[in-house]
PDB file of C-alpha atoms in Angstrom:
ATOM      1  CA  MET A  25     323.706 129.354 195.628  1.00  0.00           C
ATOM      2  CA  ASN A  26     322.056 132.338 193.969  1.00  0.00           C
ATOM      3  CA  THR A  27     323.585 135.178 191.995  1.00  0.00           C
ATOM      4  CA  ILE A  28     322.626 138.721 191.027  1.00  0.00           C
ATOM      5  CA  HIS A  29     323.774 139.597 187.496  1.00  0.00           C
ATOM      6  CA  HIS A  30     323.870 142.947 185.719  1.00  0.00           C
ATOM      7  CA  ARG A  31     325.456 144.438 182.594  1.00  0.00           C
ATOM      8  CA  ILE A  32     325.885 148.122 181.783  1.00  0.00           C
ATOM      9  CA  GLY A  33     328.010 150.037 179.303  1.00  0.00           C
ATOM     10  CA  ALA A  34     329.655 153.418 179.848  1.00  0.00           C
ATOM     11  CA  LEU A  35     330.634 155.547 176.858  1.00  0.00           C
ATOM     12  CA  THR A  36     334.291 156.141 177.780  1.00  0.00           C
ATOM     13  CA  GLU A  37     337.471 156.081 175.702  1.00  0.00           C
ATOM     14  CA  SER A  38     338.971 153.221 177.677  1.00  0.00           C
ATOM     15  CA  THR A  39     338.200 151.065 180.718  1.00  0.00           C
ATOM     16  CA  GLU A  40     340.326 153.389 182.892  1.00  0.00           C
ATOM     17  CA  PRO A  41     337.639 155.786 184.203  1.00  0.00           C
ATOM     18  CA  VAL A  42     335.452 152.852 185.210  1.00  0.00           C
ATOM     19  CA  TYR A  43     338.338 150.943 186.789  1.00  0.00           C
ATOM     20  CA  GLU A  44     339.300 154.087 188.717  1.00  0.00           C
ATOM     21  CA  ALA A  45     335.695 154.442 189.920  1.00  0.00           C
ATOM     22  CA  LEU A  46     335.855 150.879 191.283  1.00  0.00           C
ATOM     23  CA  THR A  47     339.311 150.942 192.847  1.00  0.00           C
ATOM     24  CA  THR A  48     339.738 154.291 194.572  1.00  0.00           C
ATOM     25  CA  ILE A  49     337.932 155.580 197.645  1.00  0.00           C
ATOM     26  CA  ASP A  50     337.141 158.840 195.860  1.00  0.00           C
ATOM     27  CA  GLY A  51     335.819 157.012 192.809  1.00  0.00           C
ATOM     28  CA  LEU A  52     333.577 154.706 194.859  1.00  0.00           C
ATOM     29  CA  ALA A  53     332.255 157.680 196.854  1.00  0.00           C
ATOM     30  CA  ASN A  54     331.084 159.266 193.614  1.00  0.00           C
ATOM     31  CA  TRP A  55     328.654 156.540 192.542  1.00  0.00           C
ATOM     32  CA  TRP A  56     327.851 154.137 195.414  1.00  0.00           C
ATOM     33  CA  THR A  57     327.896 156.014 198.689  1.00  0.00           C
ATOM     34  CA  VAL A  58     329.519 159.281 199.684  1.00  0.00           C
ATOM     35  CA  ASP A  59     330.404 157.653 203.021  1.00  0.00           C
ATOM     36  CA  THR A  60     333.168 155.378 201.695  1.00  0.00           C
ATOM     37  CA  THR A  61     336.405 154.982 203.651  1.00  0.00           C
ATOM     38  CA  GLY A  62     339.243 152.496 203.997  1.00  0.00           C
ATOM     39  CA  ASP A  63     341.943 150.933 201.883  1.00  0.00           C
ATOM     40  CA  ALA A  64     341.062 150.000 198.297  1.00  0.00           C
ATOM     41  CA  SER A  65     344.265 148.055 197.550  1.00  0.00           C
ATOM     42  CA  ILE A  66     344.495 144.253 197.505  1.00  0.00           C
ATOM     43  CA  GLY A  67     343.967 142.827 200.989  1.00  0.00           C
ATOM     44  CA  GLY A  68     342.605 146.171 202.155  1.00  0.00           C
ATOM     45  CA  LYS A  69     339.182 146.702 203.659  1.00  0.00           C
ATOM     46  CA  ILE A  70     336.689 149.263 202.357  1.00  0.00           C
ATOM     47  CA  GLU A  71     333.827 150.473 204.560  1.00  0.00           C
ATOM     48  CA  PHE A  72     330.665 151.539 202.722  1.00  0.00           C
ATOM     49  CA  ARG A  73     328.035 153.265 204.868  1.00  0.00           C
ATOM     50  CA  PHE A  74     324.426 154.186 204.069  1.00  0.00           C
ATOM     51  CA  PRO A  75     321.722 155.758 206.236  1.00  0.00           C
ATOM     52  CA  PRO A  76     320.318 152.297 207.170  1.00  0.00           C
ATOM     53  CA  GLY A  77     323.690 150.534 207.683  1.00  0.00           C
ATOM     54  CA  GLY A  78     326.590 149.357 205.594  1.00  0.00           C
ATOM     55  CA  PHE A  79     329.030 146.798 204.280  1.00  0.00           C
ATOM     56  CA  ASP A  80     332.721 146.070 204.787  1.00  0.00           C
ATOM     57  CA  MET A  81     334.491 144.590 201.774  1.00  0.00           C
ATOM     58  CA  GLU A  82     337.887 142.955 201.558  1.00  0.00           C
ATOM     59  CA  VAL A  83     339.548 143.560 198.194  1.00  0.00           C
ATOM     60  CA  VAL A  84     340.504 140.058 197.051  1.00  0.00           C
ATOM     61  CA  GLU A  85     341.399 140.513 193.378  1.00  0.00           C
ATOM     62  CA  LEU A  86     342.419 143.417 191.148  1.00  0.00           C
ATOM     63  CA  GLU A  87     343.419 143.157 187.508  1.00  0.00           C
ATOM     64  CA  PRO A  88     344.151 146.680 186.223  1.00  0.00           C
ATOM     65  CA  GLY A  89     341.559 147.877 183.739  1.00  0.00           C
ATOM     66  CA  ALA A  90     339.829 144.525 183.715  1.00  0.00           C
ATOM     67  CA  PHE A  91     338.614 142.950 186.960  1.00  0.00           C
ATOM     68  CA  VAL A  92     337.705 143.742 190.569  1.00  0.00           C
ATOM     69  CA  ARG A  93     336.576 141.255 193.196  1.00  0.00           C
ATOM     70  CA  TRP A  94     335.527 141.901 196.795  1.00  0.00           C
ATOM     71  CA  ARG A  95     334.521 139.610 199.644  1.00  0.00           C
ATOM     72  CA  VAL A  96     331.888 140.868 202.066  1.00  0.00           C
ATOM     73  CA  VAL A  97     333.355 140.630 205.574  1.00  0.00           C
ATOM     74  CA  ASP A  98     330.695 142.568 207.489  1.00  0.00           C
ATOM     75  CA  GLY A  99     327.131 143.743 206.877  1.00  0.00           C
ATOM     76  CA  PRO A 100     323.698 142.106 206.769  1.00  0.00           C
ATOM     77  CA  PRO A 101     323.906 138.357 207.521  1.00  0.00           C
ATOM     78  CA  GLU A 102     322.737 137.455 203.999  1.00  0.00           C
ATOM     79  CA  TRP A 103     325.733 139.327 202.552  1.00  0.00           C
ATOM     80  CA  ILE A 104     328.542 138.042 204.738  1.00  0.00           C
ATOM     81  CA  GLY A 105     330.804 135.692 202.791  1.00  0.00           C
ATOM     82  CA  THR A 106     329.268 136.602 199.430  1.00  0.00           C
ATOM     83  CA  HIS A 107     331.461 137.992 196.647  1.00  0.00           C
ATOM     84  CA  ILE A 108     331.003 140.974 194.362  1.00  0.00           C
ATOM     85  CA  GLU A 109     332.791 141.201 191.045  1.00  0.00           C
ATOM     86  CA  PHE A 110     333.083 143.653 188.181  1.00  0.00           C
ATOM     87  CA  ARG A 111     334.493 142.384 184.861  1.00  0.00           C
ATOM     88  CA  LEU A 112     335.397 145.135 182.396  1.00  0.00           C
ATOM     89  CA  SER A 113     335.678 144.850 178.628  1.00  0.00           C
ATOM     90  CA  ARG A 114     335.324 147.048 175.540  1.00  0.00           C
ATOM     91  CA  SER A 115     332.513 146.797 173.007  1.00  0.00           C
ATOM     92  CA  ASP A 116     331.604 149.236 170.260  1.00  0.00           C
ATOM     93  CA  GLY A 117     332.975 152.319 172.049  1.00  0.00           C
ATOM     94  CA  TYR A 118     331.576 151.322 175.450  1.00  0.00           C
ATOM     95  CA  THR A 119     333.275 150.067 178.563  1.00  0.00           C
ATOM     96  CA  ILE A 120     331.111 147.095 179.497  1.00  0.00           C
ATOM     97  CA  VAL A 121     330.728 146.154 183.143  1.00  0.00           C
ATOM     98  CA  ASN A 122     329.632 142.598 183.762  1.00  0.00           C
ATOM     99  CA  PHE A 123     328.624 142.558 187.405  1.00  0.00           C
ATOM    100  CA  ALA A 124     327.936 139.570 189.646  1.00  0.00           C
ATOM    101  CA  HIS A 125     327.049 139.337 193.331  1.00  0.00           C
ATOM    102  CA  THR A 126     327.562 135.646 194.015  1.00  0.00           C
ATOM    103  CA  GLY A 127     327.069 133.257 196.925  1.00  0.00           C
ATOM    104  CA  TRP A 128     323.622 134.143 198.255  1.00  0.00           C
ATOM    105  CA  ALA A 129     322.492 131.084 200.224  1.00  0.00           C
ATOM    106  CA  GLU A 130     318.785 131.575 199.454  1.00  0.00           C
ATOM    107  CA  PRO A 131     316.720 133.591 196.937  1.00  0.00           C
ATOM    108  CA  VAL A 132     315.194 135.689 199.736  1.00  0.00           C
ATOM    109  CA  GLU A 133     313.169 138.852 199.140  1.00  0.00           C
ATOM    110  CA  PHE A 134     316.190 140.883 200.262  1.00  0.00           C
ATOM    111  CA  LEU A 135     318.135 139.471 197.278  1.00  0.00           C
ATOM    112  CA  SER A 136     315.408 140.807 194.966  1.00  0.00           C
ATOM    113  CA  HIS A 137     315.633 144.214 196.630  1.00  0.00           C
ATOM    114  CA  CYS A 138     319.428 144.280 196.375  1.00  0.00           C
ATOM    115  CA  SER A 139     319.259 143.213 192.724  1.00  0.00           C
ATOM    116  CA  THR A 140     317.149 146.247 191.836  1.00  0.00           C
ATOM    117  CA  LYS A 141     319.285 148.575 193.980  1.00  0.00           C
ATOM    118  CA  TRP A 142     322.481 147.282 192.315  1.00  0.00           C
ATOM    119  CA  ALA A 143     320.969 148.211 188.930  1.00  0.00           C
ATOM    120  CA  THR A 144     320.390 151.783 190.086  1.00  0.00           C
ATOM    121  CA  TYR A 145     323.917 152.064 191.491  1.00  0.00           C
ATOM    122  CA  LEU A 146     325.476 150.616 188.331  1.00  0.00           C
ATOM    123  CA  LEU A 147     323.598 153.239 186.296  1.00  0.00           C
ATOM    124  CA  SER A 148     325.058 155.798 188.721  1.00  0.00           C
ATOM    125  CA  LEU A 149     328.508 154.330 187.962  1.00  0.00           C
ATOM    126  CA  LYS A 150     327.808 154.682 184.226  1.00  0.00           C
ATOM    127  CA  GLN A 151     326.698 158.293 184.720  1.00  0.00           C
ATOM    128  CA  TYR A 152     329.760 159.092 186.842  1.00  0.00           C
ATOM    129  CA  ALA A 153     332.170 157.531 184.331  1.00  0.00           C
ATOM    130  CA  GLU A 154     330.555 159.409 181.446  1.00  0.00           C
ATOM    131  CA  THR A 155     329.945 162.808 183.045  1.00  0.00           C
ATOM    132  CA  GLY A 156     331.896 163.028 186.301  1.00  0.00           C
ATOM    133  CA  THR A 157     328.676 163.156 188.335  1.00  0.00           C
ATOM    134  CA  GLY A 158     326.931 160.096 189.767  1.00  0.00           C
ATOM    135  CA  SER A 159     324.028 159.629 192.178  1.00  0.00           C
ATOM    136  CA  PRO A 160     325.613 158.014 195.235  1.00  0.00           C
ATOM    137  CA  SER A 161     323.764 157.476 198.519  1.00  0.00           C
ATOM    138  CA  PRO A 162     322.174 159.471 200.140  1.00  0.00           C
ATOM    139  CA  ASP A 163     321.076 160.875 196.745  1.00  0.00           C
ATOM    140  CA  ASP A 164     320.390 157.449 195.291  1.00  0.00           C
ATOM    141  CA  VAL A 165     317.179 156.212 193.658  1.00  0.00           C
ATOM    142  CA  GLN A 166     314.479 155.206 196.161  1.00  0.00           C
ATOM    143  CA  ILE A 167     312.838 152.015 194.924  1.00  0.00           C
ATOM    144  CA  SER A 168     310.461 150.954 197.738  1.00  0.00           C
ATOM    145  CA  ASP A 169     309.704 150.949 201.485  1.00  0.00           C
ATOM    146  CA  TRP A 170     313.093 149.250 201.926  1.00  0.00           C
ATOM    147  CA  ASP A 171     314.782 152.402 200.537  1.00  0.00           C
TER     148      ASP A 171
ATOM    149  CA  MET B  25     318.363 127.064 185.895  1.00  0.00           C
ATOM    150  CA  ASN B  26     318.978 130.750 186.560  1.00  0.00           C
ATOM    151  CA  THR B  27     316.598 133.448 187.705  1.00  0.00           C
ATOM    152  CA  ILE B  28     316.429 137.238 187.569  1.00  0.00           C
ATOM    153  CA  HIS B  29     314.897 138.704 190.738  1.00  0.00           C
ATOM    154  CA  HIS B  30     313.741 142.233 191.488  1.00  0.00           C
ATOM    155  CA  ARG B  31     311.643 144.010 194.123  1.00  0.00           C
ATOM    156  CA  ILE B  32     310.118 147.471 193.859  1.00  0.00           C
ATOM    157  CA  GLY B  33     307.397 149.292 195.779  1.00  0.00           C
ATOM    158  CA  ALA B  34     304.848 151.744 194.347  1.00  0.00           C
ATOM    159  CA  LEU B  35     303.143 154.244 196.647  1.00  0.00           C
ATOM    160  CA  THR B  36     299.549 153.433 195.769  1.00  0.00           C
ATOM    161  CA  GLU B  37     296.440 153.015 197.932  1.00  0.00           C
ATOM    162  CA  SER B  38     295.941 149.401 196.919  1.00  0.00           C
ATOM    163  CA  THR B  39     297.431 146.797 194.589  1.00  0.00           C
ATOM    164  CA  GLU B  40     294.818 147.658 191.939  1.00  0.00           C
ATOM    165  CA  PRO B  41     296.713 150.263 189.856  1.00  0.00           C
ATOM    166  CA  VAL B  42     299.723 147.947 189.650  1.00  0.00           C
ATOM    167  CA  TYR B  43     297.604 144.897 188.827  1.00  0.00           C
ATOM    168  CA  GLU B  44     295.835 146.920 186.121  1.00  0.00           C
ATOM    169  CA  ALA B  45     299.219 147.965 184.703  1.00  0.00           C
ATOM    170  CA  LEU B  46     300.188 144.283 184.439  1.00  0.00           C
ATOM    171  CA  THR B  47     296.956 142.861 183.068  1.00  0.00           C
ATOM    172  CA  THR B  48     295.629 145.300 180.473  1.00  0.00           C
ATOM    173  CA  ILE B  49     297.106 146.123 177.078  1.00  0.00           C
ATOM    174  CA  ASP B  50     296.808 149.843 177.818  1.00  0.00           C
ATOM    175  CA  GLY B  51     298.482 149.447 181.200  1.00  0.00           C
ATOM    176  CA  LEU B  52     301.388 147.426 179.785  1.00  0.00           C
ATOM    177  CA  ALA B  53     301.871 149.952 176.970  1.00  0.00           C
ATOM    178  CA  ASN B  54     302.358 152.671 179.564  1.00  0.00           C
ATOM    179  CA  TRP B  55     305.434 151.223 181.256  1.00  0.00           C
ATOM    180  CA  TRP B  56     307.037 148.449 179.161  1.00  0.00           C
ATOM    181  CA  THR B  57     306.597 149.206 175.486  1.00  0.00           C
ATOM    182  CA  VAL B  58     304.119 151.412 173.676  1.00  0.00           C
ATOM    183  CA  ASP B  59     303.902 148.719 170.991  1.00  0.00           C
ATOM    184  CA  THR B  60     301.878 146.200 173.038  1.00  0.00           C
ATOM    185  CA  THR B  61     298.996 144.313 171.434  1.00  0.00           C
ATOM    186  CA  GLY B  62     297.041 141.105 171.951  1.00  0.00           C
ATOM    187  CA  ASP B  63     294.826 139.475 174.546  1.00  0.00           C
ATOM    188  CA  ALA B  64     295.799 139.926 178.206  1.00  0.00           C
ATOM    189  CA  SER B  65     293.293 137.415 179.641  1.00  0.00           C
ATOM    190  CA  ILE B  66     294.194 133.887 180.786  1.00  0.00           C
ATOM    191  CA  GLY B  67     295.265 131.761 177.843  1.00  0.00           C
ATOM    192  CA  GLY B  68     295.644 134.879 175.690  1.00  0.00           C
ATOM    193  CA  LYS B  69     298.805 135.935 173.936  1.00  0.00           C
ATOM    194  CA  ILE B  70     300.359 139.378 174.321  1.00  0.00           C
ATOM    195  CA  GLU B  71     302.831 140.713 171.739  1.00  0.00           C
ATOM    196  CA  PHE B  72     305.457 143.141 173.039  1.00  0.00           C
ATOM    197  CA  ARG B  73     307.545 144.878 170.380  1.00  0.00           C
ATOM    198  CA  PHE B  74     310.686 147.035 170.721  1.00  0.00           C
ATOM    199  CA  PRO B  75     312.904 148.634 168.066  1.00  0.00           C
ATOM    200  CA  PRO B  76     315.300 145.631 168.094  1.00  0.00           C
ATOM    201  CA  GLY B  77     312.629 142.884 168.283  1.00  0.00           C
ATOM    202  CA  GLY B  78     310.119 141.554 170.744  1.00  0.00           C
ATOM    203  CA  PHE B  79     308.490 138.874 172.854  1.00  0.00           C
ATOM    204  CA  ASP B  80     305.207 136.968 172.743  1.00  0.00           C
ATOM    205  CA  MET B  81     303.825 135.943 176.133  1.00  0.00           C
ATOM    206  CA  GLU B  82     301.059 133.516 176.965  1.00  0.00           C
ATOM    207  CA  VAL B  83     299.157 134.547 180.081  1.00  0.00           C
ATOM    208  CA  VAL B  84     299.227 131.395 182.226  1.00  0.00           C
ATOM    209  CA  GLU B  85     298.076 132.596 185.652  1.00  0.00           C
ATOM    210  CA  LEU B  86     296.148 135.577 186.996  1.00  0.00           C
ATOM    211  CA  GLU B  87     295.114 136.093 190.604  1.00  0.00           C
ATOM    212  CA  PRO B  88     293.310 139.451 190.847  1.00  0.00           C
ATOM    213  CA  GLY B  89     295.305 142.027 192.762  1.00  0.00           C
ATOM    214  CA  ALA B  90     297.967 139.486 193.673  1.00  0.00           C
ATOM    215  CA  PHE B  91     299.732 137.496 190.970  1.00  0.00           C
ATOM    216  CA  VAL B  92     300.521 137.438 187.244  1.00  0.00           C
ATOM    217  CA  ARG B  93     302.466 134.761 185.387  1.00  0.00           C
ATOM    218  CA  TRP B  94     303.424 134.626 181.715  1.00  0.00           C
ATOM    219  CA  ARG B  95     305.191 132.016 179.604  1.00  0.00           C
ATOM    220  CA  VAL B  96     307.431 133.241 176.800  1.00  0.00           C
ATOM    221  CA  VAL B  97     306.257 131.595 173.582  1.00  0.00           C
ATOM    222  CA  ASP B  98     308.301 133.593 171.072  1.00  0.00           C
ATOM    223  CA  GLY B  99     311.330 135.901 171.152  1.00  0.00           C
ATOM    224  CA  PRO B 100     315.090 135.469 171.572  1.00  0.00           C
ATOM    225  CA  PRO B 101     316.013 131.785 171.949  1.00  0.00           C
ATOM    226  CA  GLU B 102     317.253 132.332 175.524  1.00  0.00           C
ATOM    227  CA  TRP B 103     313.769 133.549 176.510  1.00  0.00           C
ATOM    228  CA  ILE B 104     311.582 130.898 174.911  1.00  0.00           C
ATOM    229  CA  GLY B 105     310.037 128.651 177.559  1.00  0.00           C
ATOM    230  CA  THR B 106     311.078 130.907 180.434  1.00  0.00           C
ATOM    231  CA  HIS B 107     308.450 132.321 182.805  1.00  0.00           C
ATOM    232  CA  ILE B 108     307.911 135.832 184.107  1.00  0.00           C
ATOM    233  CA  GLU B 109     305.985 136.454 187.295  1.00  0.00           C
ATOM    234  CA  PHE B 110     304.852 139.418 189.346  1.00  0.00           C
ATOM    235  CA  ARG B 111     303.724 138.795 192.937  1.00  0.00           C
ATOM    236  CA  LEU B 112     301.949 141.745 194.557  1.00  0.00           C
ATOM    237  CA  SER B 113     301.610 142.480 198.255  1.00  0.00           C
ATOM    238  CA  ARG B 114     301.151 145.469 200.552  1.00  0.00           C
ATOM    239  CA  SER B 115     303.804 146.821 202.926  1.00  0.00           C
ATOM    240  CA  ASP B 116     303.813 150.090 204.814  1.00  0.00           C
ATOM    241  CA  GLY B 117     301.661 151.993 202.289  1.00  0.00           C
ATOM    242  CA  TYR B 118     303.449 150.518 199.265  1.00  0.00           C
ATOM    243  CA  THR B 119     302.341 147.966 196.715  1.00  0.00           C
ATOM    244  CA  ILE B 120     305.318 145.636 196.571  1.00  0.00           C
ATOM    245  CA  VAL B 121     306.142 143.851 193.330  1.00  0.00           C
ATOM    246  CA  ASN B 122     308.267 140.766 193.709  1.00  0.00           C
ATOM    247  CA  PHE B 123     309.396 139.972 190.193  1.00  0.00           C
ATOM    248  CA  ALA B 124     311.045 136.822 188.879  1.00  0.00           C
ATOM    249  CA  HIS B 125     312.124 135.806 185.378  1.00  0.00           C
ATOM    250  CA  THR B 126     312.763 132.093 185.810  1.00  0.00           C
ATOM    251  CA  GLY B 127     314.058 129.230 183.706  1.00  0.00           C
ATOM    252  CA  TRP B 128     317.143 130.681 182.022  1.00  0.00           C
ATOM    253  CA  ALA B 129     319.226 127.685 180.967  1.00  0.00           C
ATOM    254  CA  GLU B 130     322.578 129.445 181.382  1.00  0.00           C
ATOM    255  CA  PRO B 131     323.844 132.622 183.108  1.00  0.00           C
ATOM    256  CA  VAL B 132     324.795 134.183 179.769  1.00  0.00           C
ATOM    257  CA  GLU B 133     325.765 137.840 179.332  1.00  0.00           C
ATOM    258  CA  PHE B 134     322.322 138.466 177.816  1.00  0.00           C
ATOM    259  CA  LEU B 135     320.759 137.460 181.152  1.00  0.00           C
ATOM    260  CA  SER B 136     322.856 140.156 182.874  1.00  0.00           C
ATOM    261  CA  HIS B 137     321.697 142.720 180.306  1.00  0.00           C
ATOM    262  CA  CYS B 138     318.046 141.719 180.705  1.00  0.00           C
ATOM    263  CA  SER B 139     318.368 141.849 184.505  1.00  0.00           C
ATOM    264  CA  THR B 140     319.435 145.496 184.386  1.00  0.00           C
ATOM    265  CA  LYS B 141     316.803 146.360 181.753  1.00  0.00           C
ATOM    266  CA  TRP B 142     314.064 144.708 183.865  1.00  0.00           C
ATOM    267  CA  ALA B 143     315.083 146.972 186.776  1.00  0.00           C
ATOM    268  CA  THR B 144     314.632 150.055 184.615  1.00  0.00           C
ATOM    269  CA  TYR B 145     311.239 148.865 183.344  1.00  0.00           C
ATOM    270  CA  LEU B 146     310.046 147.997 186.856  1.00  0.00           C
ATOM    271  CA  LEU B 147     310.978 151.511 187.952  1.00  0.00           C
ATOM    272  CA  SER B 148     308.927 152.717 184.967  1.00  0.00           C
ATOM    273  CA  LEU B 149     306.027 150.578 186.264  1.00  0.00           C
ATOM    274  CA  LYS B 150     306.424 152.168 189.713  1.00  0.00           C
ATOM    275  CA  GLN B 151     306.435 155.648 188.162  1.00  0.00           C
ATOM    276  CA  TYR B 152     303.371 154.864 186.035  1.00  0.00           C
ATOM    277  CA  ALA B 153     301.419 153.445 188.993  1.00  0.00           C
ATOM    278  CA  GLU B 154     302.286 156.452 191.139  1.00  0.00           C
ATOM    279  CA  THR B 155     301.927 159.279 188.607  1.00  0.00           C
ATOM    280  CA  GLY B 156     300.129 157.953 185.517  1.00  0.00           C
ATOM    281  CA  THR B 157     303.266 158.440 183.399  1.00  0.00           C
ATOM    282  CA  GLY B 158     305.908 155.771 182.829  1.00  0.00           C
ATOM    283  CA  SER B 159     308.922 155.506 180.523  1.00  0.00           C
ATOM    284  CA  PRO B 160     308.029 152.694 178.124  1.00  0.00           C
ATOM    285  CA  SER B 161     310.096 151.814 175.049  1.00  0.00           C
ATOM    286  CA  PRO B 162     311.076 153.645 172.874  1.00  0.00           C
ATOM    287  CA  ASP B 163     311.550 156.221 175.661  1.00  0.00           C
ATOM    288  CA  ASP B 164     313.166 153.708 178.010  1.00  0.00           C
ATOM    289  CA  VAL B 165     316.524 154.007 179.771  1.00  0.00           C
ATOM    290  CA  GLN B 166     319.502 153.179 177.542  1.00  0.00           C
ATOM    291  CA  ILE B 167     321.981 151.140 179.572  1.00  0.00           C
ATOM    292  CA  SER B 168     324.679 150.076 177.077  1.00  0.00           C
ATOM    293  CA  ASP B 169     325.572 149.234 173.469  1.00  0.00           C
ATOM    294  CA  TRP B 170     322.863 146.559 173.679  1.00  0.00           C
ATOM    295  CA  ASP B 171     320.266 149.305 174.192  1.00  0.00           C
TER     296      ASP B 171
END
């Protein structure tokens, strides 16, 4: 199994703004994709849509201010059954997000693409938590021919 | 062993500007760190320095226009002995860079940090190849308390 890892830090007074951005439909729509709908509570399903397609996530774990875990229930075949997690902590005035997208069967080129895209979205999350304005799709960073 | 993967595409007419940016001291100084010195030919050693420290790489493989591989010979303990590779190809008008930083012994938090930083530097490489201006250290993207 292969994993995408990232770590960013947002200059916020507590983990709350970041946790809110990960656990409410409005928050998610402000940094990942404006077309976010569904139910962000445990057991709920969130639908994320982008111009080329999208992902459906089941919310499998929530620990207030500290941890979020989703399971991918629909989307590209390489994503289905993988898990996405955000672990929050505090360090030196920053809210640290340790991110992992686990369970990729193979280290395909699409994993590499998604790894770079995740970095751009996590920097959008940082920007949103710090300033109230992120860069969600369709105004996200274009990184290649794969968007 | 754990690997960082990324994929970006630069809108260039051939792989040459990207290959040049990866295999000359001047090219490297324009997207990774301005403080780049050494010998970028096969068997040579390149010294990359940043405000908090740096890395020494031995150039172990060069395939013109197509492939670059370095071995880390000095730097943070987690990096020593790891390999960094850039595989170039063409797709739909883009020069694609498939990047891998292989051989991490453990998926430590520092790997997650470096994964996100690599994404920002690879986007600097893309910008440099496309426009002639990148964002090398010390004008790189700050992502957290770890710089």
